[in-house]
CSV table of C-alpha atoms in Angstrom, one decimal:
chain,number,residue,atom,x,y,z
A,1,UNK,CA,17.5,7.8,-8.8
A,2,UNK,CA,14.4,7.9,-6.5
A,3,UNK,CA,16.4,5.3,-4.3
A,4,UNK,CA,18.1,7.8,-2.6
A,5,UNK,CA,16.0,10.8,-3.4
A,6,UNK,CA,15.8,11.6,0.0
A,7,UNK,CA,19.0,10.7,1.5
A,8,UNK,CA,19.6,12.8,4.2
A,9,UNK,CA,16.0,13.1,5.9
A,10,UNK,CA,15.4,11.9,8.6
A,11,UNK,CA,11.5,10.3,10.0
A,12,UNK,CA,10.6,9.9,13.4
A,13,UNK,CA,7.9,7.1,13.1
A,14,UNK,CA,5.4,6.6,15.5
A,15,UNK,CA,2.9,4.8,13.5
A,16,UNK,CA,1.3,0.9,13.5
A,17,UNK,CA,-0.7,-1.3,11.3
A,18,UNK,CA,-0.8,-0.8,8.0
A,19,UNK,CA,-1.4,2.4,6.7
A,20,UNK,CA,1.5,5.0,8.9
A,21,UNK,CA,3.9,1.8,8.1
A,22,UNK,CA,3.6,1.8,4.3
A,23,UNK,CA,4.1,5.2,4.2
A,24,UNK,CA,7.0,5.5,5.6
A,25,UNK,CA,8.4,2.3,4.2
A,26,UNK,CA,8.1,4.1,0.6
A,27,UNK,CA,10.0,7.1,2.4
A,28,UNK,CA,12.8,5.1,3.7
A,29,UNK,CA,13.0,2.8,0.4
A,30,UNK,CA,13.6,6.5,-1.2
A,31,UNK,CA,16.3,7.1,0.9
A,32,UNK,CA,14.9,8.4,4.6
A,33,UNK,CA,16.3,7.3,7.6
A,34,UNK,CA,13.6,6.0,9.2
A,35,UNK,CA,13.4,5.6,13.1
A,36,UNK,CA,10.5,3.6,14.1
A,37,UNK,CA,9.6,4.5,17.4
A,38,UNK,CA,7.9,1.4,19.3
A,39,UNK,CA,6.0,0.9,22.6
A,40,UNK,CA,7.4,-1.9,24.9
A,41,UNK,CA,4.5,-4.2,23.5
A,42,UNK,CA,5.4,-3.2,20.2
A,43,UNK,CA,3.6,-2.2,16.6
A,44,UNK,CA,0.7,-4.3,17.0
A,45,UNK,CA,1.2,-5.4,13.6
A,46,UNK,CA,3.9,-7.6,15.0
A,47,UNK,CA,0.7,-9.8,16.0
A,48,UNK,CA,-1.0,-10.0,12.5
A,49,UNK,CA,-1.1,-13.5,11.2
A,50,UNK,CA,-1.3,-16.1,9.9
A,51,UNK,CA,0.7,-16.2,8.5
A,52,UNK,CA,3.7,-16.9,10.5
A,53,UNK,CA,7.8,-17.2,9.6
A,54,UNK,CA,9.1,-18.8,12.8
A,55,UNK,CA,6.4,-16.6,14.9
A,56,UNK,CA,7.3,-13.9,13.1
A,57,UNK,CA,4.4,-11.7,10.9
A,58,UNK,CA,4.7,-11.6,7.5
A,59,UNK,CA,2.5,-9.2,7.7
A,60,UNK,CA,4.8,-6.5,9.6
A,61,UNK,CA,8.2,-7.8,7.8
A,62,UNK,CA,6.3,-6.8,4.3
A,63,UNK,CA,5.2,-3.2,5.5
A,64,UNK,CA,8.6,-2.4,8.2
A,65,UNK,CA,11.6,-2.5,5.8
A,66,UNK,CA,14.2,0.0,5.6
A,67,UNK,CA,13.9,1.2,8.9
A,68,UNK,CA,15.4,1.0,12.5
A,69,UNK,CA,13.0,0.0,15.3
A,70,UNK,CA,13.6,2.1,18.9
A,71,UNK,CA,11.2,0.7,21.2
A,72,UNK,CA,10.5,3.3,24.0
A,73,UNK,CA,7.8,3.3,27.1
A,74,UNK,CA,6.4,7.2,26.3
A,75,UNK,CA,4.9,6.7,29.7
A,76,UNK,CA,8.0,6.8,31.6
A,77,UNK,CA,9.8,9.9,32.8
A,78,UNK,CA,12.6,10.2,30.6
A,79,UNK,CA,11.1,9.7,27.6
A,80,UNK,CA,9.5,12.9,26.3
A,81,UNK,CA,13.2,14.5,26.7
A,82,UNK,CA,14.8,11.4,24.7
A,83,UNK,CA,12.2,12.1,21.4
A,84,UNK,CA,12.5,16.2,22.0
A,85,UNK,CA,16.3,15.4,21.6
A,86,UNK,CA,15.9,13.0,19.1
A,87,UNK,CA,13.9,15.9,16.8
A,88,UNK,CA,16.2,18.3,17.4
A,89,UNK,CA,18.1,16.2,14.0
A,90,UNK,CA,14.5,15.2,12.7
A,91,UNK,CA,13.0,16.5,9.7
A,92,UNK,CA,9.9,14.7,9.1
A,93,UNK,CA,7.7,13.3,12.0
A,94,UNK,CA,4.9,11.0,11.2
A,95,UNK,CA,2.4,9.7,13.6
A,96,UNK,CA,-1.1,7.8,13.7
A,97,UNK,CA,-2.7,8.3,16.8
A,98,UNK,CA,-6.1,9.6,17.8
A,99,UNK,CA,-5.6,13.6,17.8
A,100,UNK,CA,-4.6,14.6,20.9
A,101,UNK,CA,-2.8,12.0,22.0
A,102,UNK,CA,0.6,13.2,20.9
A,103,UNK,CA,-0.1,16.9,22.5
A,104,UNK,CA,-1.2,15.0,25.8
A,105,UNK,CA,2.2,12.8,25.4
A,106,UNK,CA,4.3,16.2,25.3
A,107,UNK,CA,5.6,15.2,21.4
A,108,UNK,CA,3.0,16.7,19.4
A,109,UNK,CA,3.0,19.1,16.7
A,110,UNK,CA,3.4,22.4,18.6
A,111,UNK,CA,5.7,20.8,20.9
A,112,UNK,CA,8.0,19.4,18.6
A,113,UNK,CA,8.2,22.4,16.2
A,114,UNK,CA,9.6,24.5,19.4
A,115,UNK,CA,12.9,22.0,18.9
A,116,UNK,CA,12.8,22.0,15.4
A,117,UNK,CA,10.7,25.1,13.5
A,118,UNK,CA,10.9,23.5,10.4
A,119,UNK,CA,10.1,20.0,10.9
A,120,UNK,CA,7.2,18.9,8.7
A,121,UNK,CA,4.5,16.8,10.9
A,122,UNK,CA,2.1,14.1,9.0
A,123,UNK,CA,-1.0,13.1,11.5
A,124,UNK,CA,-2.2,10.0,9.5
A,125,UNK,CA,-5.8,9.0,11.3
A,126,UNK,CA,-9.1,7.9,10.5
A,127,UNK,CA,-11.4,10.1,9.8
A,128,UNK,CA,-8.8,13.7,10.0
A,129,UNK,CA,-8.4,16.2,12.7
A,130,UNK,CA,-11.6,18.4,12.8
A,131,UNK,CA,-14.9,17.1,12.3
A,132,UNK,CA,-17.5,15.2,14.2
A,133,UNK,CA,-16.2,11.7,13.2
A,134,UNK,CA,-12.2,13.0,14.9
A,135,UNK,CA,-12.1,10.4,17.8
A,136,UNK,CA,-13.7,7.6,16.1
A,137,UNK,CA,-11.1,4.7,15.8
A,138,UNK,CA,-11.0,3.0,11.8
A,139,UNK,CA,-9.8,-0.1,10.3
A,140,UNK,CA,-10.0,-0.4,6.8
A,141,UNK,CA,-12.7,-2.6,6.5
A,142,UNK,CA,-15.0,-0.4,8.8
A,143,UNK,CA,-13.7,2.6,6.5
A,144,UNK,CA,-14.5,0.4,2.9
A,145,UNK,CA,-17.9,0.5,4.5
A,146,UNK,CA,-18.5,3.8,5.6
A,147,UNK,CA,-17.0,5.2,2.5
A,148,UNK,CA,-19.0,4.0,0.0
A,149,UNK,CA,-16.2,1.7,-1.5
A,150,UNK,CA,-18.1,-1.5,0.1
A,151,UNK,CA,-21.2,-0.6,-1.5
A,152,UNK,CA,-19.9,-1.1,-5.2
A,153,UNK,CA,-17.8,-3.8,-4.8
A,154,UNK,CA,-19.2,-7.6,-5.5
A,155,UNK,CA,-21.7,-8.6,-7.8
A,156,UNK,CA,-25.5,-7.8,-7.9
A,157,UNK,CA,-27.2,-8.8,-5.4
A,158,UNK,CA,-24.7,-10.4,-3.6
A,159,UNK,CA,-23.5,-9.5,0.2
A,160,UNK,CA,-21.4,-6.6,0.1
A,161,UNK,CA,-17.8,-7.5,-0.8
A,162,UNK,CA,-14.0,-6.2,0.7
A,163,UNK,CA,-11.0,-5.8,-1.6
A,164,UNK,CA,-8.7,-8.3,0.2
A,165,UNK,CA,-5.9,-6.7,-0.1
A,166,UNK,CA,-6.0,-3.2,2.8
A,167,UNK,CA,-6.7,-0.8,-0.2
A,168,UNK,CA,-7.9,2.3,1.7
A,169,UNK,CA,-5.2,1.6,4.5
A,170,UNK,CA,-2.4,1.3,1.0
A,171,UNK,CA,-4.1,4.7,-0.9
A,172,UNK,CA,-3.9,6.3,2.5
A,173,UNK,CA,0.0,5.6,2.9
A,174,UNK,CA,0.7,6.5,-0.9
A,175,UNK,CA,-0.9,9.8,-0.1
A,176,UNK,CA,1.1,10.8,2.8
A,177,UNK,CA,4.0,10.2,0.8
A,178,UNK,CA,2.6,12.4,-1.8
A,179,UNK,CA,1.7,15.0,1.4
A,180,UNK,CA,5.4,14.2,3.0
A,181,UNK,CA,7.7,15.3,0.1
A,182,UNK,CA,5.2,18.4,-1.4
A,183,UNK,CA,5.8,19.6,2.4
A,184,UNK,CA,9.5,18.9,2.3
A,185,UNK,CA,9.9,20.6,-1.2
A,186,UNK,CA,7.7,23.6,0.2
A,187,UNK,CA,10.1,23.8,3.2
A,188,UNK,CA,13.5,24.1,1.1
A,189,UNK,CA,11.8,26.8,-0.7
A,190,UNK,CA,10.7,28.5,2.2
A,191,UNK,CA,12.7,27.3,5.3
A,192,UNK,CA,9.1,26.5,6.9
A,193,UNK,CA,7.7,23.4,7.9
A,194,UNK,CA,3.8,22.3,8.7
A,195,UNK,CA,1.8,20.1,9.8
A,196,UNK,CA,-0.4,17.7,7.4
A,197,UNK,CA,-3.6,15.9,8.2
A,198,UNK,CA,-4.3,12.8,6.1
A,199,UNK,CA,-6.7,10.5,7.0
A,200,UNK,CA,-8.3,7.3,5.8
A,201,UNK,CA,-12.0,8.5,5.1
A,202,UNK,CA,-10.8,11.4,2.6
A,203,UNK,CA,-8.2,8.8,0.9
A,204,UNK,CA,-11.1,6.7,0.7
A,205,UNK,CA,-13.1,9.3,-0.9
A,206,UNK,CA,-10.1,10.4,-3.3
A,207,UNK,CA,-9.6,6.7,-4.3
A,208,UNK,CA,-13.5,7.0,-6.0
A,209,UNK,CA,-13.1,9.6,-7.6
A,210,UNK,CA,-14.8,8.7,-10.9
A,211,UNK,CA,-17.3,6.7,-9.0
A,212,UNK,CA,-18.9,9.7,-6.5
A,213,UNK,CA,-18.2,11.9,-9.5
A,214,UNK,CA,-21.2,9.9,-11.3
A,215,UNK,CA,-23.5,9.8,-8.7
A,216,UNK,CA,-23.2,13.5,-7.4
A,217,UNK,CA,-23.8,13.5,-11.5
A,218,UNK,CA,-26.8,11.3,-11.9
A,219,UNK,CA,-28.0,11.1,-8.4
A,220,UNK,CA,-28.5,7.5,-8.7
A,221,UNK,CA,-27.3,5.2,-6.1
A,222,UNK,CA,-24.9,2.3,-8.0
A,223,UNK,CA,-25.5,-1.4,-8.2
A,224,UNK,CA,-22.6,-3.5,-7.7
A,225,UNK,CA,-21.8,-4.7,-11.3
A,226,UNK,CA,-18.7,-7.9,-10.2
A,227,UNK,CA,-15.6,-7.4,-12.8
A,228,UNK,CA,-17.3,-4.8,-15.1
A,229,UNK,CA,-16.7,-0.9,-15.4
A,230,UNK,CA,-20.1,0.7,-15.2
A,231,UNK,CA,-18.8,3.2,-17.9
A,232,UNK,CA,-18.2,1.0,-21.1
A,233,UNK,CA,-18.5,-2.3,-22.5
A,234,UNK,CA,-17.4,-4.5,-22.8
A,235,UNK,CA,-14.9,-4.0,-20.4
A,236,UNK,CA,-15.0,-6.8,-17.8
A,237,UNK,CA,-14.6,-10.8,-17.3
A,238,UNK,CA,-15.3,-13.2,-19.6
A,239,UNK,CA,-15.3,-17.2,-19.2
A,240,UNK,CA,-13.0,-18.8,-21.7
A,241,UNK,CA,-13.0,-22.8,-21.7
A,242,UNK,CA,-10.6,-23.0,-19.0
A,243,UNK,CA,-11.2,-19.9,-16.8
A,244,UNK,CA,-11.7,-16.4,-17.0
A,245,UNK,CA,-10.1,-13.0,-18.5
A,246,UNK,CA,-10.4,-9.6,-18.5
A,247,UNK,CA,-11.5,-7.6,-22.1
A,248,UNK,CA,-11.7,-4.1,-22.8
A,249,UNK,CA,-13.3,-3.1,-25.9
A,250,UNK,CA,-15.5,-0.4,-25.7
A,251,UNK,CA,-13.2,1.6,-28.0
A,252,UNK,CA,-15.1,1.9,-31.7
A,253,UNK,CA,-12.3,0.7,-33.1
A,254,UNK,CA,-11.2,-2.4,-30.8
A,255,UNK,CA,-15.4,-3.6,-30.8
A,256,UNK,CA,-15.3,-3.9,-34.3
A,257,UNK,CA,-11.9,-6.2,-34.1
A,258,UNK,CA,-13.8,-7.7,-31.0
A,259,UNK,CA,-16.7,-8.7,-33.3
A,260,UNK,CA,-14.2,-9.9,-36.0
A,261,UNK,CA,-12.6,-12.1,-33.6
A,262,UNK,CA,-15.3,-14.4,-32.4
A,263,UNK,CA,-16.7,-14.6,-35.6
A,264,UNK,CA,-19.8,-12.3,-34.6
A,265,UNK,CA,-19.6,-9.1,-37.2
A,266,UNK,CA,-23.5,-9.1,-37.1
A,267,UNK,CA,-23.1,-7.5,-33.3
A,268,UNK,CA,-21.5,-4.3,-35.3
A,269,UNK,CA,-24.8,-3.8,-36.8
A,270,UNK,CA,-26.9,-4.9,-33.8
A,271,UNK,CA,-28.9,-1.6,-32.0
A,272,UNK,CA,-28.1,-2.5,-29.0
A,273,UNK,CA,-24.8,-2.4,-29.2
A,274,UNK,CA,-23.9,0.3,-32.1
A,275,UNK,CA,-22.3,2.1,-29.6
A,276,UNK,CA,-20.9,2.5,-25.8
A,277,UNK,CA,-24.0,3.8,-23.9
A,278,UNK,CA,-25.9,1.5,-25.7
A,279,UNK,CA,-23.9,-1.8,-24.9
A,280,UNK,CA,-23.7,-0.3,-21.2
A,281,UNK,CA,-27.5,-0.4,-21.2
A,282,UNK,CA,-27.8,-3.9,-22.7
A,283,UNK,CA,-24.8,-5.5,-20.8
A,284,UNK,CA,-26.8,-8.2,-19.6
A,285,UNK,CA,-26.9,-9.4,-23.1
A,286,UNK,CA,-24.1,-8.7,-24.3
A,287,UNK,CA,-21.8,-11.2,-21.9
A,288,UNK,CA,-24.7,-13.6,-22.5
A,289,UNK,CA,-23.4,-13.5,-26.0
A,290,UNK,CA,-19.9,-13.3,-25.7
A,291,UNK,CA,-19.6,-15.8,-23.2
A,292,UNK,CA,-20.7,-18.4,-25.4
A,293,UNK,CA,-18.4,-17.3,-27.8
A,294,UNK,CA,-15.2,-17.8,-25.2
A,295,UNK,CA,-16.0,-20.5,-23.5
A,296,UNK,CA,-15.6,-22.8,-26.6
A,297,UNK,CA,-11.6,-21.9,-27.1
A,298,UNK,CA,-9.3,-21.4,-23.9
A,299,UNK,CA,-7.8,-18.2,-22.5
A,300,UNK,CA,-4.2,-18.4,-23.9
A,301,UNK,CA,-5.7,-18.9,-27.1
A,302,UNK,CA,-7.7,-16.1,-27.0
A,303,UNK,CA,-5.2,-13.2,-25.2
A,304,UNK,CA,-2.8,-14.4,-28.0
A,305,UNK,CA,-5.4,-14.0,-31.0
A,306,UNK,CA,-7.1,-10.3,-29.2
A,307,UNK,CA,-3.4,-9.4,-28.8
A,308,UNK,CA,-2.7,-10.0,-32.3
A,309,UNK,CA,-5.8,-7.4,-32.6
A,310,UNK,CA,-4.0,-4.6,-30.4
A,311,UNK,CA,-7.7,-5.5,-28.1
A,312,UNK,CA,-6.2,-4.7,-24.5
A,313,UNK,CA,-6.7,-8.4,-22.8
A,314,UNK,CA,-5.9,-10.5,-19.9
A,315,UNK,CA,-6.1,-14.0,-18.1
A,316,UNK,CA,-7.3,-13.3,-14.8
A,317,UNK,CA,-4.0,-14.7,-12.8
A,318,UNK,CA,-4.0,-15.8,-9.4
A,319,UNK,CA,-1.0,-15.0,-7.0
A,320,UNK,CA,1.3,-17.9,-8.6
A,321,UNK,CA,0.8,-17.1,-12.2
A,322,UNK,CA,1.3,-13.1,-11.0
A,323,UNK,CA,4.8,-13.9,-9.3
A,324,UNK,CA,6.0,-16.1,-11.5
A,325,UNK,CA,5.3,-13.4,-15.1
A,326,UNK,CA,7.8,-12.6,-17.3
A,327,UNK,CA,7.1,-9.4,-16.6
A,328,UNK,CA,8.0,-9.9,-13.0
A,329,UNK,CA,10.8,-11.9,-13.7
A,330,UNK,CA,12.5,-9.4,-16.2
A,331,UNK,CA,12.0,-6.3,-14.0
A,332,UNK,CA,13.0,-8.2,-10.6
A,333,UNK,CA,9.9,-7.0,-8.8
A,334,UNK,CA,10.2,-9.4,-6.0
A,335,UNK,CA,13.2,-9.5,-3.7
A,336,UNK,CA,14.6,-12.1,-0.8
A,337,UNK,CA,15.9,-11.3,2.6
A,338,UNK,CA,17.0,-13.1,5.1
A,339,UNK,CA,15.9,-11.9,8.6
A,340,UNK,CA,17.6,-13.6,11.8
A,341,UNK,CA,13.7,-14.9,12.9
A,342,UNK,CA,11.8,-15.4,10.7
A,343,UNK,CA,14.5,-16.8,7.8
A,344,UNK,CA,14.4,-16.9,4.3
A,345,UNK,CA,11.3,-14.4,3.0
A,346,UNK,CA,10.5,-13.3,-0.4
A,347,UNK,CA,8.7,-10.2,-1.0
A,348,UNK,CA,7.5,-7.4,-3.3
A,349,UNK,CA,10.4,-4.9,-4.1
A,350,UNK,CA,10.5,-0.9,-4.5
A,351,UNK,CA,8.8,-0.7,-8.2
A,352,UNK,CA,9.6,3.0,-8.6
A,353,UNK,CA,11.8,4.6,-10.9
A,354,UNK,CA,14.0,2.7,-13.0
A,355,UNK,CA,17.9,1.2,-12.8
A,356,UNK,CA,18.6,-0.4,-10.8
A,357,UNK,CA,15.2,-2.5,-10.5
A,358,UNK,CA,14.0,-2.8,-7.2
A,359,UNK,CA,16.4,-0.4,-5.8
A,360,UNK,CA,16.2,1.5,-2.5
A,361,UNK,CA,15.6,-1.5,-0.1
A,362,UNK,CA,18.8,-1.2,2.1
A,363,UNK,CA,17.0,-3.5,5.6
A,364,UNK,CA,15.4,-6.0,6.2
A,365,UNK,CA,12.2,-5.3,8.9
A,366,UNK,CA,13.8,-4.3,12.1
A,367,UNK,CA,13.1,-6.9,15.6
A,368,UNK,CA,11.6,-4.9,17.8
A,369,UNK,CA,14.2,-2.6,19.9
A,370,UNK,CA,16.6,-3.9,17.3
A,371,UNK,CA,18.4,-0.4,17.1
A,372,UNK,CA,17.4,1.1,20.7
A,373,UNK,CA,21.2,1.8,21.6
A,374,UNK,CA,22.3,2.8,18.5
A,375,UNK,CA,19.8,5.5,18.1
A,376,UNK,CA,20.7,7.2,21.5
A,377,UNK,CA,24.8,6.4,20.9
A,378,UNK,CA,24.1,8.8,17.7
A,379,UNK,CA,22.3,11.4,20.4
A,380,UNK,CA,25.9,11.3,22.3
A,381,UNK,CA,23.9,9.3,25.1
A,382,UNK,CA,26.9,7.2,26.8
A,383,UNK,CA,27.2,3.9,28.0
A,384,UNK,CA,26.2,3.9,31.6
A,385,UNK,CA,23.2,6.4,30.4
A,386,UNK,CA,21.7,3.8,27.8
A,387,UNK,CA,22.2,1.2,30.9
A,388,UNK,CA,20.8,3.2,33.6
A,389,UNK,CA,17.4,3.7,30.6
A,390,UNK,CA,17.1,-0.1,30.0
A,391,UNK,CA,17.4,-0.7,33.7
A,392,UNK,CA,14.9,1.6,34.2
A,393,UNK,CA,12.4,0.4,31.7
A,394,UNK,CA,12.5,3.6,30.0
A,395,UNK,CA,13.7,2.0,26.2
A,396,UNK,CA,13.5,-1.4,25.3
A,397,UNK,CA,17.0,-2.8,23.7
A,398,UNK,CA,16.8,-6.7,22.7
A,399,UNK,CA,20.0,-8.7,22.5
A,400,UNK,CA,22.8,-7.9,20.2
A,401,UNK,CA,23.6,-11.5,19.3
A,402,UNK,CA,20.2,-11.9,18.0
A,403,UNK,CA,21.7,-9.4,14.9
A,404,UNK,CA,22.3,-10.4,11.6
A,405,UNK,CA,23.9,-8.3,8.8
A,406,UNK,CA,21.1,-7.2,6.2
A,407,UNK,CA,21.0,-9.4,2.9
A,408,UNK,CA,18.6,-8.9,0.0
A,409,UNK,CA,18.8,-9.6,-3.5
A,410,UNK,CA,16.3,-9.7,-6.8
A,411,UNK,CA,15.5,-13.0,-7.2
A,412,UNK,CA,13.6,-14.8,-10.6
A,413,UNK,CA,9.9,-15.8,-9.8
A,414,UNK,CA,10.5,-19.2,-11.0
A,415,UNK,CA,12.1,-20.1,-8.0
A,416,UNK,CA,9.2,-19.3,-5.7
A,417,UNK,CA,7.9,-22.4,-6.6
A,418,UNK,CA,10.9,-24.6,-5.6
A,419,UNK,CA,9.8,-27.4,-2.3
A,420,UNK,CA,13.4,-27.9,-0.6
């Protein structure tokens, strides 16, 4: 099972916000042990809200689970030798700092590899390692924008539009991963590890693939064209009497059941839409058209009757009809875990793999400094020691008490949208 794929590996974490943490979330749900090493002030994700669960961020608990949180001043004296020892037992570091800043720290990739020769190294940044853009900071909004990605998204004419969700910082975690276990598959081949460079801009880039593909083809810039694909029609959102959904039916086949369905066979035979290219260049018209076809029936009644056509369909669902989908429901795709802050939070699961659903998610999000003194117990660091660190400000250890034992379970969407 993926779940625990990587049991046994071991990830020294030094990464914050969104796009270091997802990535080595995915790692640890596959099985990694992952040490998230924290400054005193902690990931600065911790202070991303609203929303809020007891003054906790939802944001952090849905990117930080499976994974223990060691929060260490790297400015202090004792610190470099704590991580060198630490990656003595270390397989896979990860970091997202500007370059540099780890070699200047004493923990970066040439340093670490003198404790460990085969440890792989993953430097997630902005815009990479080399280049003129190296020591610019990035967001992913600022990166949507300077990669293109902001430019195509919205509708004509309108301001230019973010994806809501953090979609270059998401692509760019899913890529390490990718980048994280090639290296690690390389390195039982070959006994030697290396270090990766994975940053936001080329993710970016990668994610449009098809999209710069055109325009290094055509040379013409792209207009932003709202819900449709600017390579086929229709293929894109339609109002039915009630709302909207999503139709593709550029295939020959599926337009002629399309036609058929609404009652509009004469648009077979129409020029301007006897083909693909041709409905692509009269789009305009063509929604003109089939909008006042769907907006006299409502969108369950016509995803059941395209269904019954095999023409690939969908309501466009908000967040509580997504959650609450059969198809969410029967595959357990959301999970519950209580956390000893924040409470009671639901949240998307592991999807990968198959039985058990939603497998691989062992913790809850770790409280900052949460496993401090566990970490350096495992590093044979005694009692007094671990005292004689937190007195000196060197690591960070929060109370014990405020420990609770892990729980998580799959739970049925329907009861997200219980009141009590």
């Amino acid at each position: 099972m993926l779940a625990d794929s990587l049991s046994g590996v071991r990830v020294m974490d030094f990464t914050q916000l969104a796009a270091g943490p997802i990535c080595t979330m995915l790692l640890g749900d596959m099985g990694a042990d992952i040490i998230k090493i924290e400054s005193p002030q902690g990931d600065l994700a911790r202070k991303l809200g609203p929303p809020w669960a007891n003054g906790e961020s939802v944001t952090f608990i849905a990117m930080n689970r499976n994974k223990r949180s060691m929060a260490i001043d790297l400015k202090k004296p004792g610190a470099v030798p704590l991580l060198l020892r630490l990656a003595e037992s270390t397989d896979v570091v990860i970091e997202s700092f500007r370059p540099g800043v780890m070699d200047r720290l004493g923990i970066g990739y040439e340093q670490l590899r003198r404790v460990k020769l085969d440890l792989v190294y993953c430097a997630i940044t902005a815009y990479g390692q080399e280049g003129p853009w190296r020591d610019k900071p990035g967001v992913d909004g600022v990166l949507q924008a300077v990669s293109g990605l902001m430019s195509v998204t919205g509708e004509d004419g309108s301001a230019p539009s973010k994806a809501q969700t953090p979609t270059v910082d998401m692509v760019t975690g899913f890529l390490a991963v990718s980048a994280v276990v090639a290296a690690l598959r390389q390195r039982d081949r070959t006994g030697v590890g290396q270090m990766l460079d994975v940053n936001m801009y080329a993710s970016s880039l990668m994610l449009q693939q098809t999209s710069i593909a055109s325009y290094l083809h055509t040379l013409t810039v792209p207009k932003r064209s709202g819900s449709a694909a600017p390579y086929a029609a229709p293929n894109e959102a339609f109002h039915a009497r009630d709302g909207y959904m999503m139709v593709a039916a550029y295939d020959p086949d599926r337009w002629l059941k399309l036609c058929k369905a609404v009652n509009r066979l004469d648009l077979a035979d129409d020029p301007r839409f006897v083909d693909n290219s041709s409905r692509v260049a009269n789009r305009d018209s063509l929604v003109e058209i089939l909008n006042e076809c769907f907006c006299r029936e409502t969108r369950d009644y016509w995803v059941a009757k395209l269904e019954d056509e095999d023409i690939i369909c969908s309501s466009v669902c908000d967040y509580s009809e997504v959650v609450n989908s059969p198809q969410v429901v029967h595959n357990e795709l959301l999970v519950e875990m209580e956390h000893p802050i924040a409470g009671h939070i639901l949240l998307p699961g592991f999807a990968l793999g198959s039985s058990p659903k939603c497998a691989g998610i062992q913790r809850r999000a770790p409280l900052h400094g949460e496993h401090t003194e566990e970490i350096l117990d495992e590093l044979g660091i005694n009692a007094s020691e671990i005292d004689a660190l937190v007195a000196d400000r060197v690591v960070l250890s929060i109370n014990p008490q405020l420990h609770n034992d892990e729980f998580l379970e799959p739970i049925e969407a329907n009861t997200l949208l219980r009141t009590d």
